[in-house]
Amino acid sequence: MNGEVEQFLERYPALSVCRESLKTMIEMVTETFRNGGTLFTCGNGGSAADSEHICGEFLKGFRMLRPLAADQRERFDSLFGVEGAETAAKLQNGLRCISLLSHPAYLSAFANDVDAELVFGQQLWALGRAGDVLLAISTGGNAANVKRALMVAKALGMRSILLTGNRHGCCEAYADCVVAVPESETYRIQEYHLPVYHLLCMTVESRLFGGNKA
């Protein structure tokens, strides 16, 4: 992992201030997946799109092939014949990852009927378990619904990561790992967040799957 992080920092030297937190983030997510846990993501606006993007990279192959194991393919074949074999050949091994933005009917109902600050926290309370990890994104670090989600994560015995900028908002106090990129303007923070989570996806995939690049 150190080699991949150092190569990444050669491309983005300004992010060297995040070296240790990047390594911690990668270790936390890798360990969670290895133990059969789930990664949850959340954020608002552009960070909501980033939350979905991260899950998209973990649920399927990112840079590597993730073919099903022989026994998995054989089960499809034995159950469904040729169609089963064709299905198994196209399926990819994914990682348990849920964006808390992915339930729009729930989000609108809970925000309207109960409290918009708890739209992420309520889902996490229902779905999260000790051993899971929350990756919360807030460029300014003060998003109320992100803070509440971090609180719920801690109450559940989950670990949490905050991806943010250098404004040092209130959310930092609730996260176990803070990756604070060295920018204060929202769009510049977001420009750094993309390569940071691509590094996360690439490195975790390498650790868990190896094999050939897609």
Short mmCIF file of C-alpha atoms in Angstrom, two decimals:
data_model
loop_
_atom_site.label_atom_id
_atom_site.label_comp_id
_atom_site.label_asym_id
_atom_site.label_seq_id
_atom_site.Cartn_x
_atom_site.Cartn_y
_atom_site.Cartn_z
CA MET A 1 0.00 0.00 0.00
CA ASN A 2 2.78 2.44 0.85
CA GLY A 3 4.08 2.26 -2.72
CA GLU A 4 0.71 3.11 -4.19
CA VAL A 5 0.21 5.99 -1.80
CA GLU A 6 3.67 7.38 -2.51
CA GLN A 7 3.13 7.15 -6.26
CA PHE A 8 -0.17 8.95 -5.78
CA LEU A 9 1.53 11.71 -3.78
CA GLU A 10 4.07 12.18 -6.54
CA ARG A 11 1.17 13.06 -8.80
CA TYR A 12 -0.59 15.19 -6.16
CA PRO A 13 2.22 16.56 -3.96
CA ALA A 14 -0.10 19.02 -2.21
CA LEU A 15 -1.87 16.02 -0.68
CA SER A 16 1.28 14.94 1.15
CA VAL A 17 -0.23 16.54 4.26
CA CYS A 18 -2.83 13.74 4.12
CA ARG A 19 -0.29 10.88 3.86
CA GLU A 20 -1.07 9.19 7.19
CA SER A 21 -4.83 9.71 7.01
CA LEU A 22 -4.90 8.27 3.48
CA LYS A 23 -3.14 5.14 4.74
CA THR A 24 -5.50 4.87 7.69
CA MET A 25 -8.55 5.26 5.45
CA ILE A 26 -7.34 2.50 3.13
CA GLU A 27 -6.61 0.15 6.03
CA MET A 28 -10.01 0.77 7.62
CA VAL A 29 -11.96 0.06 4.45
CA THR A 30 -9.84 -2.95 3.49
CA GLU A 31 -10.27 -4.50 6.93
CA THR A 32 -14.02 -3.91 6.87
CA PHE A 33 -14.44 -5.68 3.54
CA ARG A 34 -12.13 -8.53 4.55
CA ASN A 35 -14.30 -9.14 7.60
CA GLY A 36 -17.51 -9.19 5.56
CA GLY A 37 -18.62 -5.72 6.63
CA THR A 38 -20.32 -2.97 4.66
CA LEU A 39 -19.09 0.46 3.60
CA PHE A 40 -21.73 3.19 3.80
CA THR A 41 -21.28 6.56 2.07
CA CYS A 42 -23.08 9.89 2.33
CA GLY A 43 -22.76 13.55 1.39
CA ASN A 44 -24.69 16.49 -0.03
CA GLY A 45 -24.74 18.05 -3.50
CA GLY A 46 -21.53 17.24 -5.33
CA SER A 47 -20.53 15.08 -2.39
CA ALA A 48 -23.75 13.10 -2.87
CA ALA A 49 -22.63 12.35 -6.42
CA ASP A 50 -19.21 11.36 -5.08
CA SER A 51 -20.91 9.01 -2.60
CA GLU A 52 -22.68 7.24 -5.45
CA HIS A 53 -19.49 7.18 -7.53
CA ILE A 54 -17.53 5.45 -4.77
CA CYS A 55 -20.15 2.72 -4.44
CA GLY A 56 -20.20 2.25 -8.19
CA GLU A 57 -16.48 1.47 -8.18
CA PHE A 58 -16.72 -1.02 -5.30
CA LEU A 59 -19.80 -2.91 -6.51
CA LYS A 60 -18.04 -4.02 -9.71
CA GLY A 61 -14.54 -4.19 -11.14
CA PHE A 62 -12.65 -0.90 -11.06
CA ARG A 63 -9.22 -1.56 -12.61
CA MET A 64 -9.07 -5.32 -12.19
CA LEU A 65 -11.01 -8.34 -13.35
CA ARG A 66 -13.15 -9.83 -10.61
CA PRO A 67 -14.43 -13.12 -12.09
CA LEU A 68 -16.54 -15.51 -10.07
CA ALA A 69 -14.77 -18.50 -8.56
CA ALA A 70 -15.03 -21.86 -10.28
CA ASP A 71 -17.49 -23.26 -7.73
CA GLN A 72 -19.72 -20.20 -8.13
CA ARG A 73 -19.73 -20.56 -11.90
CA GLU A 74 -20.48 -24.26 -11.61
CA ARG A 75 -23.51 -23.55 -9.43
CA PHE A 76 -24.99 -21.26 -12.08
CA ASP A 77 -24.28 -23.89 -14.72
CA SER A 78 -25.87 -26.69 -12.69
CA LEU A 79 -28.98 -24.62 -11.95
CA PHE A 80 -29.57 -22.94 -15.30
CA GLY A 81 -27.43 -24.63 -17.93
CA VAL A 82 -26.12 -22.51 -20.80
CA GLU A 83 -27.91 -19.36 -19.63
CA GLY A 84 -26.47 -19.84 -16.17
CA ALA A 85 -22.95 -20.16 -17.55
CA GLU A 86 -23.43 -17.02 -19.63
CA THR A 87 -24.70 -15.15 -16.58
CA ALA A 88 -21.85 -16.28 -14.34
CA ALA A 89 -19.29 -15.34 -16.99
CA LYS A 90 -20.48 -11.72 -16.92
CA LEU A 91 -21.00 -11.31 -13.17
CA GLN A 92 -18.18 -9.68 -11.19
CA ASN A 93 -17.31 -10.05 -7.53
CA GLY A 94 -18.31 -6.87 -5.76
CA LEU A 95 -17.85 -5.40 -2.31
CA ARG A 96 -20.65 -4.57 0.13
CA CYS A 97 -21.17 -0.84 -0.33
CA ILE A 98 -24.34 1.25 0.17
CA SER A 99 -24.82 4.91 -0.66
CA LEU A 100 -27.25 6.52 1.77
CA LEU A 101 -28.44 8.67 -1.16
CA SER A 102 -29.94 5.68 -2.98
CA HIS A 103 -33.42 5.64 -1.42
CA PRO A 104 -35.16 8.80 -2.74
CA ALA A 105 -38.69 7.90 -1.59
CA TYR A 106 -37.41 7.30 1.94
CA LEU A 107 -35.25 10.46 1.88
CA SER A 108 -38.13 12.74 0.92
CA ALA A 109 -40.54 11.12 3.36
CA PHE A 110 -38.23 11.23 6.37
CA ALA A 111 -37.05 14.78 5.63
CA ASN A 112 -40.65 15.94 5.37
CA ASP A 113 -42.19 13.91 8.18
CA VAL A 114 -39.43 13.76 10.78
CA ASP A 115 -36.13 15.64 10.42
CA ALA A 116 -33.95 16.32 7.37
CA GLU A 117 -30.85 16.30 9.59
CA LEU A 118 -31.40 12.61 10.27
CA VAL A 119 -31.98 11.28 6.74
CA PHE A 120 -28.57 9.55 6.74
CA GLY A 121 -28.56 8.69 10.43
CA GLN A 122 -31.91 6.87 10.31
CA GLN A 123 -30.78 4.64 7.45
CA LEU A 124 -27.52 3.90 9.21
CA TRP A 125 -29.37 3.02 12.39
CA ALA A 126 -31.49 0.53 10.45
CA LEU A 127 -28.76 -0.94 8.24
CA GLY A 128 -25.41 -0.45 9.98
CA ARG A 129 -23.70 -2.90 12.29
CA ALA A 130 -20.59 -2.91 14.45
CA GLY A 131 -17.67 -3.65 12.17
CA ASP A 132 -19.07 -1.63 9.28
CA VAL A 133 -17.54 1.69 8.26
CA LEU A 134 -19.05 5.04 7.23
CA LEU A 135 -17.32 7.24 4.67
CA ALA A 136 -18.94 10.67 5.06
CA ILE A 137 -18.13 13.57 2.75
CA SER A 138 -18.53 17.22 3.71
CA THR A 139 -16.43 19.84 1.95
CA GLY A 140 -16.92 22.42 4.69
CA GLY A 141 -17.07 19.85 7.47
CA ASN A 142 -20.23 21.29 9.01
CA ALA A 143 -23.06 19.43 7.25
CA ALA A 144 -25.64 18.73 9.95
CA ASN A 145 -26.92 15.50 8.40
CA VAL A 146 -23.36 14.22 8.00
CA LYS A 147 -22.61 15.04 11.63
CA ARG A 148 -25.69 13.12 12.77
CA ALA A 149 -24.67 10.14 10.64
CA LEU A 150 -21.22 10.16 12.25
CA MET A 151 -22.88 10.21 15.66
CA VAL A 152 -25.04 7.21 14.78
CA ALA A 153 -22.01 5.34 13.46
CA LYS A 154 -20.20 5.80 16.75
CA ALA A 155 -23.26 4.73 18.75
CA LEU A 156 -23.47 1.54 16.65
CA GLY A 157 -19.81 0.68 17.20
CA MET A 158 -18.95 1.41 13.57
CA ARG A 159 -15.79 3.21 12.51
CA SER A 160 -16.00 6.35 10.42
CA ILE A 161 -14.02 8.39 7.92
CA LEU A 162 -14.61 12.05 7.09
CA LEU A 163 -13.48 13.32 3.70
CA THR A 164 -13.36 17.11 3.91
CA GLY A 165 -11.31 20.28 3.27
CA ASN A 166 -9.19 22.45 5.54
CA ARG A 167 -11.97 24.47 7.18
CA HIS A 168 -11.95 22.08 10.17
CA GLY A 169 -15.68 21.99 10.73
CA CYS A 170 -17.55 20.38 13.59
CA CYS A 171 -17.83 16.97 11.88
CA GLU A 172 -14.14 16.29 12.46
CA ALA A 173 -14.74 15.70 16.17
CA TYR A 174 -17.03 12.75 15.41
CA ALA A 175 -14.89 10.86 12.87
CA ASP A 176 -12.25 8.23 13.59
CA CYS A 177 -10.22 9.21 10.51
CA VAL A 178 -10.20 12.67 8.91
CA VAL A 179 -8.85 13.14 5.40
CA ALA A 180 -8.71 16.94 5.11
CA VAL A 181 -7.45 18.03 1.70
CA PRO A 182 -5.56 21.36 1.72
CA GLU A 183 -8.19 23.59 0.11
CA SER A 184 -10.97 25.81 1.44
CA GLU A 185 -13.07 26.58 -1.67
CA THR A 186 -15.75 23.98 -2.32
CA TYR A 187 -14.93 23.25 -5.95
CA ARG A 188 -11.21 22.96 -5.23
CA ILE A 189 -11.91 20.57 -2.34
CA GLN A 190 -14.05 18.47 -4.67
CA GLU A 191 -11.28 18.42 -7.28
CA TYR A 192 -9.05 16.71 -4.71
CA HIS A 193 -11.73 14.40 -3.38
CA LEU A 194 -12.04 12.58 -6.71
CA PRO A 195 -8.42 11.35 -6.89
CA VAL A 196 -8.48 10.56 -3.17
CA TYR A 197 -11.37 8.15 -3.45
CA HIS A 198 -10.06 6.72 -6.70
CA LEU A 199 -6.88 5.90 -4.77
CA LEU A 200 -9.04 4.24 -2.12
CA CYS A 201 -10.95 2.16 -4.67
CA MET A 202 -7.81 1.15 -6.57
CA THR A 203 -5.78 0.19 -3.52
CA VAL A 204 -8.53 -1.72 -1.74
CA GLU A 205 -9.32 -3.63 -4.94
CA SER A 206 -5.66 -4.52 -5.36
CA ARG A 207 -5.49 -5.86 -1.81
CA LEU A 208 -8.66 -7.92 -2.05
CA PHE A 209 -8.63 -9.21 -5.61
CA GLY A 210 -5.21 -8.87 -7.23
CA GLY A 211 -5.17 -10.65 -10.57
CA ASN A 212 -5.19 -9.06 -14.00
CA LYS A 213 -6.22 -5.57 -14.90
CA ALA A 214 -9.50 -5.29 -16.75
#
